[in-house]
Amino acid sequence: MVANKKTGFITLEGIDGSGKSSIVGMLASALRKANVSVELTQEPTKTWLGDAVRRGYKEDISPYSEAFLFLADRATHTDWIKKKIADGNLVISDRYSDSTIAYQAALLHQKLGGECAEYLDYLTGVSKQIILEPDLTILFDVDPEISLKRLGNRTELEKFETLENLRLVRQNYLDIAKDNDRICIIDSTASLDTVRASTFEIIGKRLVVPL
Ligand code: TYD
C-alpha cells in the first residue's frame, strides 16, 4: 500500500451471484463517511470499449477474440485508474484482471480443450503490461450451486452462468489466490450482513480507517 493509506487500488472479484455487487455500494458510502475519496468503477467499463466487450459477449466469436476484447477494455481502464490514484483517490473496481484470467481460462478450456492451468499462465503473462497490480483484492467465494440459486431470481441467465462453467471459474479464482498474497478470500455463503462486516473489516484495516 502507498504511504497515504487512503489512496490505492482495491479490486472485488468472484463468480456471478457471489454478492460482490451488493456490497460495493455500501462500501462506497461507508468509505465516504470516513472521509475517503473513493472512485467506484467496474469492468466491463461503461465506455465504447466496454460496449464492444458486451457486444462480443453476446455473439459467437472466438474465445481468443473475446479474451482480447476484455484486455483491450482493461488497458485503457488501467490508464484511467492510475490517473485517479495519482489525484489522491482510492479506486475500487468491481472486477478487474483476475476476472479475465479466471473466466477466459475456463472458456478457452471448454471451447478448445487443453489445461486450464496453461491458459491461466498465458493470460497472466499477456496481462502483465496492461494492468496495475491491486493493493488488495477481495475474492467473494461461494459454491456455484448457491450463486446460481441467487441468480435464479433473474429472468435470463447469461453465457457464463452455468454450473459447469462457474465451477471451473471458481477453481481458477482459488488457484490464482494461492499464488497471490494480495487476495483475501471471504466466504460469501454467509448472510449479506456477515459478508459486509468481513469486507469492511479487511478494507478498514488496510486503510487504517474504521468503517
Ligand atoms: P458483470 O457485469 O460484472 O456481471 P455481474 O454483475 O453478473 O457480476 O460481468 C459480466 C460478465 O462478464 C460476468 O459473467 C463475468 C464476465 N467477465 C469475464 O468473463 N471476463 C472479464 O474480464 C470480466 C471483467 C468479466
Coordinates of N, CA and C and ligand atoms in Angstrom, one line a residue:
M1 N 0.9 -1.2 0.0 CA 0.0 0.0 0.0 C 0.9 1.2 0.0
V2 N 0.5 2.3 -0.7 CA 1.3 3.5 -0.8 C 1.2 4.2 0.6
A3 N 2.1 5.2 0.8 CA 2.3 5.9 2.1 C 1.0 6.4 2.6
N4 N 0.2 7.2 1.8 CA -1.1 7.6 2.3 C -2.1 6.5 2.2
K5 N -2.5 6.0 3.3 CA -3.3 4.8 3.3 C -4.7 4.9 2.7
K6 N -5.1 6.2 2.5 CA -6.4 6.4 2.0 C -6.5 6.4 0.4
T7 N -5.4 6.2 -0.2 CA -5.4 6.0 -1.7 C -5.0 4.6 -2.0
G8 N -5.1 4.3 -3.3 CA -4.6 3.0 -3.7 C -5.7 2.3 -4.6
F9 N -5.6 1.0 -4.7 CA -6.4 0.3 -5.7 C -6.8 -1.0 -5.1
I10 N -8.2 -1.2 -5.0 CA -8.8 -2.4 -4.5 C -9.7 -3.0 -5.6
T11 N -9.6 -4.3 -5.7 CA -10.5 -4.9 -6.7 C -11.4 -6.0 -6.0
L12 N -12.6 -6.1 -6.5 CA -13.5 -7.1 -6.0 C -13.8 -8.2 -7.0
E13 N -13.7 -9.4 -6.6 CA -13.8 -10.5 -7.6 C -14.7 -11.6 -7.1
G14 N -15.1 -12.4 -8.0 CA -16.0 -13.5 -7.6 C -16.8 -14.0 -8.7
I15 N -17.4 -15.2 -8.6 CA -18.2 -15.7 -9.7 C -19.6 -14.9 -9.7
D16 N -20.3 -15.1 -10.8 CA -21.6 -14.5 -10.9 C -22.5 -14.9 -9.7
G17 N -23.2 -14.0 -9.1 CA -24.1 -14.3 -7.9 C -23.3 -14.4 -6.6
S18 N -22.0 -14.0 -6.6 CA -21.3 -14.1 -5.3 C -21.6 -13.0 -4.3
G19 N -22.3 -12.0 -4.8 CA -22.8 -11.0 -3.9 C -21.9 -9.7 -3.9
K20 N -20.8 -9.7 -4.7 CA -19.9 -8.6 -4.6 C -20.6 -7.3 -5.0
S21 N -21.5 -7.4 -6.0 CA -22.1 -6.1 -6.5 C -23.0 -5.5 -5.5
S22 N -23.6 -6.4 -4.5 CA -24.5 -5.9 -3.5 C -23.6 -5.1 -2.4
I23 N -22.4 -5.5 -2.3 CA -21.5 -4.9 -1.2 C -21.0 -3.6 -1.7
V24 N -20.7 -3.4 -3.0 CA -19.9 -2.3 -3.5 C -20.5 -0.9 -3.1
G25 N -21.8 -0.8 -3.2 CA -22.5 0.5 -2.9 C -22.4 0.8 -1.4
M26 N -22.6 -0.2 -0.6 CA -22.5 0.0 0.9 C -21.1 0.4 1.3
L27 N -20.1 -0.2 0.6 CA -18.7 0.0 0.9 C -18.4 1.5 0.5
A28 N -18.8 1.9 -0.6 CA -18.5 3.3 -1.1 C -19.1 4.3 -0.1
S29 N -20.4 4.1 0.4 CA -20.9 5.1 1.3 C -20.2 5.0 2.7
A30 N -19.8 3.9 3.1 CA -19.0 3.8 4.4 C -17.7 4.5 4.3
L31 N -17.0 4.3 3.1 CA -15.7 5.0 2.9 C -15.9 6.5 2.8
R32 N -16.9 6.9 2.2 CA -17.1 8.4 2.0 C -17.4 9.0 3.4
K33 N -18.2 8.3 4.2 CA -18.5 8.8 5.6 C -17.2 8.9 6.4
A34 N -16.2 8.0 6.1 CA -14.9 8.1 6.8 C -13.9 9.0 6.1
N35 N -14.5 9.9 5.2 CA -13.7 10.9 4.5 C -12.6 10.3 3.6
V36 N -12.9 9.2 3.0 CA -12.0 8.6 2.0 C -12.6 9.0 0.6
S37 N -11.8 9.6 -0.2 CA -12.2 10.0 -1.5 C -12.2 8.7 -2.5
V38 N -13.4 8.2 -2.7 CA -13.5 6.9 -3.4 C -13.9 7.1 -4.9
E39 N -13.3 6.4 -5.8 CA -13.8 6.3 -7.2 C -14.2 4.8 -7.4
L40 N -15.6 4.6 -7.6 CA -16.0 3.3 -7.9 C -16.0 3.1 -9.4
T41 N -15.6 1.9 -9.8 CA -15.6 1.6 -11.2 C -15.8 0.1 -11.4
Q42 N -16.0 -0.3 -12.7 CA -16.3 -1.7 -12.9 C -15.8 -2.1 -14.3
E43 N -15.7 -3.4 -14.5 CA -15.4 -4.0 -15.8 C -16.5 -5.0 -16.1
P44 N -16.9 -5.1 -17.4 CA -16.6 -4.2 -18.5 C -16.9 -2.8 -18.2
T45 N -16.2 -1.8 -18.7 CA -16.4 -0.4 -18.4 C -17.6 0.1 -19.1
K46 N -17.9 1.4 -18.7 CA -19.1 2.0 -19.4 C -18.6 2.8 -20.5
T47 N -17.6 2.5 -21.2 CA -17.1 3.2 -22.4 C -17.4 2.4 -23.7
W48 N -17.0 3.0 -24.8 CA -17.3 2.2 -26.1 C -16.5 0.9 -26.1
L49 N -15.4 0.9 -25.4 CA -14.6 -0.4 -25.3 C -15.4 -1.4 -24.5
G50 N -16.0 -1.0 -23.4 CA -16.9 -1.9 -22.7 C -18.1 -2.3 -23.5
D51 N -18.6 -1.4 -24.3 CA -19.7 -1.8 -25.2 C -19.3 -2.9 -26.2
A52 N -18.0 -2.7 -26.7 CA -17.5 -3.7 -27.6 C -17.4 -5.1 -26.9
V53 N -17.0 -5.1 -25.6 CA -16.9 -6.3 -24.9 C -18.3 -6.9 -24.8
R54 N -19.3 -6.1 -24.4 CA -20.6 -6.6 -24.2 C -21.2 -7.1 -25.5
R55 N -20.8 -6.5 -26.6 CA -21.3 -7.0 -27.9 C -20.7 -8.4 -28.2
G56 N -19.4 -8.4 -28.0 CA -18.7 -9.7 -28.3 C -19.2 -10.8 -27.4
Y57 N -19.6 -10.5 -26.2 CA -20.1 -11.4 -25.2 C -21.4 -12.1 -25.7
K58 N -22.1 -11.3 -26.5 CA -23.5 -11.8 -26.9 C -23.3 -12.6 -28.2
E59 N -22.2 -12.5 -28.9 CA -22.1 -13.2 -30.2 C -21.2 -14.4 -30.1
D60 N -21.3 -15.2 -31.1 CA -20.5 -16.5 -31.1 C -19.2 -16.2 -31.8
I61 N -18.2 -15.7 -31.0 CA -16.9 -15.3 -31.6 C -15.8 -16.2 -30.9
S62 N -14.6 -16.2 -31.5 CA -13.5 -17.0 -31.0 C -13.3 -16.6 -29.5
P63 N -13.1 -17.6 -28.7 CA -12.8 -17.3 -27.2 C -11.6 -16.4 -27.1
Y64 N -10.7 -16.5 -28.1 CA -9.5 -15.6 -28.0 C -9.9 -14.1 -28.3
S65 N -10.8 -14.0 -29.3 CA -11.3 -12.6 -29.6 C -11.9 -12.0 -28.4
E66 N -12.7 -12.9 -27.7 CA -13.4 -12.4 -26.5 C -12.4 -12.0 -25.4
A67 N -11.4 -12.8 -25.2 CA -10.4 -12.5 -24.2 C -9.7 -11.2 -24.6
F68 N -9.3 -11.0 -25.8 CA -8.6 -9.8 -26.2 C -9.5 -8.5 -26.1
L69 N -10.8 -8.7 -26.3 CA -11.7 -7.6 -26.1 C -11.7 -7.1 -24.6
F70 N -11.8 -8.1 -23.7 CA -11.7 -7.8 -22.3 C -10.3 -7.0 -22.0
L71 N -9.3 -7.5 -22.6 CA -7.9 -6.9 -22.4 C -7.9 -5.5 -22.9
A72 N -8.5 -5.3 -24.1 CA -8.5 -4.0 -24.7 C -9.2 -3.0 -23.9
D73 N -10.3 -3.4 -23.3 CA -11.1 -2.5 -22.4 C -10.2 -2.2 -21.2
R74 N -9.5 -3.2 -20.7 CA -8.7 -3.1 -19.5 C -7.6 -2.1 -19.6
A75 N -6.9 -2.2 -20.8 CA -5.7 -1.3 -21.0 C -6.0 0.1 -20.8
T76 N -7.1 0.6 -21.4 CA -7.5 2.0 -21.2 C -8.0 2.3 -19.8
H77 N -8.7 1.3 -19.3 CA -9.2 1.4 -17.9 C -8.1 1.6 -16.9
T78 N -7.0 0.9 -17.2 CA -5.8 1.0 -16.3 C -5.3 2.4 -16.3
D79 N -5.2 3.0 -17.5 CA -4.7 4.4 -17.5 C -5.6 5.3 -16.7
W80 N -6.9 5.1 -16.8 CA -7.9 5.9 -16.0 C -7.7 5.7 -14.5
I81 N -7.5 4.5 -14.1 CA -7.3 4.1 -12.7 C -6.0 4.8 -12.2
K82 N -4.9 4.7 -13.0 CA -3.7 5.3 -12.5 C -3.8 6.8 -12.3
K83 N -4.6 7.5 -13.2 CA -4.8 8.9 -13.1 C -5.6 9.2 -11.8
K84 N -6.6 8.5 -11.5 CA -7.4 8.7 -10.4 C -6.6 8.5 -9.1
I85 N -5.8 7.5 -9.1 CA -5.0 7.3 -7.9 C -4.0 8.4 -7.7
A86 N -3.4 8.9 -8.8 CA -2.4 10.0 -8.7 C -3.1 11.2 -8.2
D87 N -4.4 11.4 -8.5 CA -5.2 12.5 -8.0 C -5.6 12.4 -6.5
G88 N -5.1 11.3 -5.9 CA -5.4 11.1 -4.4 C -6.6 10.3 -4.1
N89 N -7.2 9.6 -5.0 CA -8.4 8.8 -4.8 C -8.0 7.3 -4.4
L90 N -9.0 6.7 -3.7 CA -9.0 5.3 -3.6 C -9.9 4.7 -4.7
V91 N -9.3 3.9 -5.6 CA -10.1 3.3 -6.6 C -10.6 1.9 -6.3
I92 N -11.9 1.7 -6.4 CA -12.4 0.3 -6.2 C -13.0 -0.2 -7.4
S93 N -12.5 -1.3 -8.0 CA -13.1 -1.8 -9.2 C -13.8 -3.1 -9.0
D94 N -15.1 -3.1 -9.4 CA -15.9 -4.3 -9.4 C -15.5 -5.2 -10.6
R95 N -14.6 -6.1 -10.4 CA -14.0 -6.9 -11.4 C -12.8 -6.2 -12.0
Y96 N -11.7 -7.0 -12.3 CA -10.5 -6.4 -13.0 C -9.8 -7.7 -13.5
S97 N -8.5 -7.6 -13.6 CA -7.7 -8.6 -14.3 C -8.0 -10.1 -13.9
D98 N -8.2 -10.3 -12.6 CA -8.4 -11.7 -12.2 C -9.7 -12.3 -12.9
S99 N -10.6 -11.4 -13.2 CA -11.8 -11.9 -13.9 C -11.5 -12.5 -15.2
T100 N -10.6 -11.8 -16.0 CA -10.3 -12.4 -17.3 C -9.5 -13.7 -17.2
I101 N -8.6 -13.7 -16.2 CA -7.8 -14.9 -16.0 C -8.7 -16.1 -15.6
A102 N -9.6 -15.8 -14.7 CA -10.4 -16.9 -14.2 C -11.5 -17.3 -15.3
Y103 N -12.2 -16.3 -15.8 CA -13.3 -16.7 -16.7 C -12.8 -17.1 -18.1
Q104 N -11.9 -16.4 -18.7 CA -11.5 -16.7 -20.1 C -10.6 -18.0 -20.1
A105 N -9.9 -18.3 -19.0 CA -9.2 -19.6 -19.0 C -10.2 -20.7 -19.0
A106 N -11.3 -20.5 -18.3 CA -12.4 -21.6 -18.2 C -13.0 -21.7 -19.6
L107 N -13.3 -20.6 -20.2 CA -13.9 -20.6 -21.6 C -13.0 -21.2 -22.6
L108 N -11.7 -20.8 -22.6 CA -10.8 -21.4 -23.6 C -10.7 -22.9 -23.4
H109 N -10.6 -23.3 -22.1 CA -10.5 -24.7 -21.8 C -11.8 -25.5 -22.4
Q110 N -12.9 -24.9 -22.1 CA -14.2 -25.6 -22.5 C -14.3 -25.6 -24.1
K111 N -13.9 -24.5 -24.7 CA -14.1 -24.5 -26.2 C -13.0 -25.1 -27.0
L112 N -11.8 -25.0 -26.4 CA -10.7 -25.5 -27.3 C -9.9 -26.7 -26.7
G113 N -10.3 -27.1 -25.5 CA -9.6 -28.2 -24.8 C -8.3 -27.7 -24.2
G114 N -7.5 -28.5 -23.7 CA -6.2 -28.1 -23.1 C -6.5 -27.8 -21.6
E115 N -5.4 -27.6 -20.9 CA -5.5 -27.5 -19.4 C -5.8 -26.0 -19.0
C116 N -6.7 -25.9 -18.0 CA -7.0 -24.6 -17.5 C -5.7 -23.9 -17.1
A117 N -4.8 -24.7 -16.4 CA -3.6 -24.1 -15.8 C -2.7 -23.4 -16.9
E118 N -2.7 -24.0 -18.1 CA -1.9 -23.4 -19.2 C -2.5 -22.1 -19.6
Y119 N -3.8 -22.0 -19.7 CA -4.5 -20.8 -20.1 C -4.3 -19.7 -19.0
L120 N -4.3 -20.2 -17.7 CA -4.1 -19.2 -16.6 C -2.7 -18.6 -16.7
D121 N -1.7 -19.4 -17.1 CA -0.4 -18.8 -17.2 C -0.3 -17.9 -18.4
Y122 N -0.9 -18.3 -19.5 CA -0.9 -17.5 -20.7 C -1.6 -16.1 -20.5
L123 N -2.7 -16.1 -19.9 CA -3.5 -14.9 -19.6 C -2.8 -14.0 -18.6
T124 N -2.2 -14.6 -17.6 CA -1.4 -13.9 -16.6 C -0.3 -13.1 -17.3
G125 N 0.4 -13.8 -18.2 CA 1.6 -13.3 -18.9 C 1.2 -12.1 -19.8
V126 N 0.1 -12.3 -20.6 CA -0.3 -11.3 -21.5 C -0.9 -10.1 -20.8
S127 N -1.3 -10.2 -19.6 CA -1.9 -9.1 -18.8 C -0.9 -8.2 -18.2
K128 N 0.3 -8.7 -18.0 CA 1.3 -8.0 -17.2 C 1.5 -6.6 -17.6
Q129 N 1.6 -6.3 -18.9 CA 2.0 -5.0 -19.4 C 0.8 -4.0 -19.2
I130 N -0.4 -4.5 -19.1 CA -1.5 -3.6 -19.2 C -2.3 -3.4 -17.9
I131 N -1.8 -4.0 -16.8 CA -2.5 -3.9 -15.5 C -1.7 -3.1 -14.5
L132 N -2.5 -2.6 -13.5 CA -1.8 -2.1 -12.3 C -2.1 -3.2 -11.2
E133 N -1.1 -3.6 -10.6 CA -1.3 -4.7 -9.5 C -2.1 -4.1 -8.4
P134 N -3.3 -4.7 -8.1 CA -4.1 -4.1 -7.0 C -3.3 -4.2 -5.6
D135 N -3.6 -3.2 -4.7 CA -3.0 -3.3 -3.4 C -3.7 -4.4 -2.6
L136 N -5.0 -4.6 -2.9 CA -5.8 -5.6 -2.2 C -6.9 -6.1 -3.2
T137 N -7.1 -7.4 -3.1 CA -8.3 -8.0 -3.9 C -9.1 -8.8 -2.9
I138 N -10.4 -8.5 -3.0 CA -11.3 -9.4 -2.1 C -12.0 -10.4 -3.1
L139 N -11.8 -11.6 -2.7 CA -12.4 -12.7 -3.5 C -13.7 -13.2 -2.8
F140 N -14.8 -12.9 -3.3 CA -16.1 -13.4 -2.7 C -16.3 -14.8 -3.2
D141 N -16.1 -15.8 -2.3 CA -16.1 -17.2 -2.7 C -17.4 -17.8 -2.3
V142 N -18.0 -18.5 -3.2 CA -19.3 -19.2 -3.0 C -19.4 -20.4 -3.9
D143 N -20.0 -21.4 -3.4 CA -20.3 -22.6 -4.2 C -21.3 -22.1 -5.4
P144 N -21.0 -22.5 -6.6 CA -21.9 -22.1 -7.7 C -23.3 -22.6 -7.6
E145 N -23.5 -23.7 -6.9 CA -24.9 -24.1 -6.7 C -25.7 -23.1 -6.0
I146 N -25.0 -22.4 -5.0 CA -25.7 -21.4 -4.2 C -25.8 -20.1 -5.1
S147 N -24.7 -19.8 -5.8 CA -24.8 -18.5 -6.5 C -25.8 -18.6 -7.6
L148 N -26.0 -19.8 -8.2 CA -26.9 -19.9 -9.3 C -28.4 -19.8 -8.8
K149 N -28.6 -20.3 -7.5 CA -29.9 -20.2 -6.9 C -30.2 -18.7 -6.7
R150 N -29.2 -17.9 -6.3 CA -29.4 -16.5 -6.1 C -29.7 -15.8 -7.5
L151 N -29.0 -16.3 -8.5 CA -29.2 -15.6 -9.8 C -30.6 -16.1 -10.4
G152 N -31.1 -17.2 -9.9 CA -32.4 -17.7 -10.4 C -33.5 -16.7 -10.3
N153 N -33.3 -15.7 -9.5 CA -34.4 -14.7 -9.4 C -34.4 -13.8 -10.6
R154 N -33.3 -13.8 -11.4 CA -33.3 -13.0 -12.6 C -34.0 -13.8 -13.7
T155 N -34.5 -13.1 -14.7 CA -35.3 -13.7 -15.8 C -34.4 -14.6 -16.7
E156 N -33.2 -14.0 -17.0 CA -32.4 -14.7 -18.0 C -31.0 -14.9 -17.5
L157 N -30.4 -16.1 -17.6 CA -29.0 -16.2 -17.2 C -28.1 -16.0 -18.4
E158 N -26.9 -15.4 -18.1 CA -26.0 -15.1 -19.1 C -25.1 -16.3 -19.5
K159 N -24.3 -16.0 -20.6 CA -23.5 -17.1 -21.1 C -22.6 -17.9 -20.1
F160 N -22.0 -17.2 -19.2 CA -21.1 -17.8 -18.3 C -21.8 -18.5 -17.1
E161 N -23.1 -18.3 -17.0 CA -23.8 -18.7 -15.8 C -24.3 -20.1 -15.8
T162 N -23.5 -21.1 -16.0 CA -23.9 -22.5 -15.9 C -23.0 -23.1 -14.8
L163 N -23.6 -24.1 -14.2 CA -22.9 -24.8 -13.1 C -21.5 -25.2 -13.4
E164 N -21.4 -25.9 -14.6 CA -20.1 -26.4 -15.0 C -19.1 -25.3 -15.2
N165 N -19.5 -24.3 -15.8 CA -18.6 -23.2 -16.1 C -18.2 -22.5 -14.8
L166 N -19.2 -22.2 -14.0 CA -18.9 -21.4 -12.7 C -18.0 -22.3 -11.8
R167 N -18.1 -23.6 -11.9 CA -17.2 -24.4 -11.0 C -15.8 -24.2 -11.5
L168 N -15.6 -24.2 -12.8 CA -14.2 -24.0 -13.3 C -13.7 -22.6 -12.9
V169 N -14.6 -21.6 -13.1 CA -14.2 -20.3 -12.8 C -13.8 -20.1 -11.3
R170 N -14.6 -20.7 -10.5 CA -14.3 -20.7 -9.0 C -13.0 -21.3 -8.7
Q171 N -12.7 -22.5 -9.3 CA -11.5 -23.2 -9.1 C -10.3 -22.3 -9.6
N172 N -10.5 -21.7 -10.7 CA -9.4 -20.8 -11.3 C -9.1 -19.7 -10.3
Y173 N -10.2 -19.1 -9.8 CA -10.0 -18.0 -8.8 C -9.2 -18.5 -7.6
L174 N -9.6 -19.7 -7.1 CA -8.9 -20.2 -5.9 C -7.4 -20.5 -6.2
D175 N -7.2 -21.0 -7.4 CA -5.8 -21.2 -7.8 C -5.0 -19.9 -7.9
I176 N -5.6 -18.9 -8.5 CA -4.9 -17.6 -8.6 C -4.6 -17.1 -7.1
A177 N -5.6 -17.3 -6.2 CA -5.4 -16.8 -4.8 C -4.2 -17.5 -4.1
K178 N -4.0 -18.7 -4.5 CA -2.9 -19.5 -3.9 C -1.6 -18.8 -4.1
D179 N -1.4 -18.2 -5.3 CA -0.2 -17.6 -5.7 C -0.1 -16.1 -5.4
N180 N -1.1 -15.5 -4.8 CA -1.1 -14.1 -4.6 C -1.5 -13.6 -3.2
D181 N -0.6 -13.1 -2.5 CA -0.9 -12.6 -1.1 C -1.9 -11.5 -1.1
R182 N -2.0 -10.7 -2.2 CA -2.9 -9.6 -2.2 C -4.3 -10.0 -2.1
I183 N -4.6 -11.3 -2.3 CA -6.0 -11.7 -2.4 C -6.5 -12.2 -1.1
C184 N -7.6 -11.6 -0.5 CA -8.2 -12.1 0.7 C -9.5 -12.8 0.3
I185 N -9.7 -14.0 0.8 CA -10.9 -14.7 0.4 C -12.0 -14.5 1.5
I186 N -13.2 -14.1 1.1 CA -14.3 -14.1 2.1 C -15.3 -15.1 1.7
D187 N -15.8 -15.9 2.7 CA -16.8 -16.9 2.4 C -18.2 -16.2 2.2
S188 N -18.6 -16.1 1.0 CA -19.8 -15.3 0.8 C -21.1 -16.2 0.7
T189 N -21.0 -17.4 1.3 CA -22.2 -18.2 1.5 C -22.9 -17.6 2.7
A190 N -22.2 -16.9 3.5 CA -22.8 -16.3 4.7 C -23.8 -15.2 4.3
S191 N -24.5 -14.7 5.3 CA -25.5 -13.7 5.1 C -24.9 -12.4 4.6
L192 N -25.6 -11.6 3.9 CA -25.1 -10.3 3.3 C -24.5 -9.5 4.4
D193 N -25.1 -9.5 5.6 CA -24.6 -8.7 6.8 C -23.2 -9.1 7.2
T194 N -23.1 -10.5 7.3 CA -21.8 -11.0 7.7 C -20.7 -10.7 6.6
V195 N -21.1 -10.9 5.3 CA -20.1 -10.6 4.3 C -19.7 -9.2 4.3
R196 N -20.7 -8.3 4.5 CA -20.4 -6.9 4.5 C -19.5 -6.5 5.7
A197 N -19.7 -7.1 6.9 CA -18.9 -6.9 8.0 C -17.4 -7.3 7.8
S198 N -17.3 -8.5 7.2 CA -15.9 -9.0 6.9 C -15.2 -8.1 5.9
T199 N -15.9 -7.7 4.9 CA -15.3 -6.8 3.8 C -14.9 -5.5 4.5
F200 N -15.8 -4.9 5.3 CA -15.4 -3.6 5.9 C -14.2 -3.8 6.8
E201 N -14.1 -4.9 7.5 CA -13.0 -5.1 8.5 C -11.7 -5.2 7.7
I202 N -11.7 -6.0 6.6 CA -10.5 -6.1 5.9 C -10.0 -4.8 5.3
I203 N -11.0 -4.1 4.7 CA -10.6 -2.8 4.0 C -10.3 -1.7 5.0
G204 N -11.0 -1.7 6.1 CA -10.7 -0.8 7.2 C -9.3 -0.9 7.8
K205 N -8.9 -2.2 8.0 CA -7.6 -2.5 8.5 C -6.5 -2.0 7.5
R206 N -6.8 -2.3 6.2 CA -5.8 -2.0 5.2 C -5.6 -0.5 5.1
L207 N -6.7 0.3 5.2 CA -6.6 1.7 5.0 C -6.3 2.5 6.3
V208 N -6.4 1.7 7.4 CA -6.3 2.3 8.7 C -7.4 3.4 8.9
V209 N -8.6 3.0 8.5 CA -9.8 3.8 8.7 C -10.9 2.9 9.3
P210 N -11.4 3.2 10.4 CA -12.5 2.4 11.0 C -13.8 2.6 10.1
L211 N -14.4 1.4 9.7 CA -15.6 1.6 8.9 C -16.8 1.0 9.6
Ligands
TYD1 P1 -20.5 -8.2 -14.8 O1 -21.2 -7.1 -15.5 O2 -19.6 -7.9 -13.6 O3 -21.6 -9.3 -14.3 P2 -22.2 -9.4 -12.8 O4 -22.8 -8.1 -12.4 O5 -23.2 -10.5 -13.0 O6 -21.0 -9.9 -12.0 O7 -19.7 -9.1 -15.8 C1 -20.4 -9.6 -16.9 C2 -19.8 -11.0 -17.1 O8 -18.6 -10.9 -17.8 C3 -19.6 -11.9 -15.9 O9 -20.2 -13.1 -16.2 C4 -18.2 -12.0 -15.8 C5 -17.7 -11.8 -17.2 N1 -16.3 -11.3 -17.3 C6 -15.3 -12.1 -18.0 O10 -15.6 -13.2 -18.4 N2 -14.1 -11.6 -18.1 C7 -13.7 -10.4 -17.6 O11 -12.5 -10.0 -17.8 C8 -14.7 -9.6 -17.0 C9 -14.4 -8.2 -16.4 C10 -16.0 -10.1 -16.8

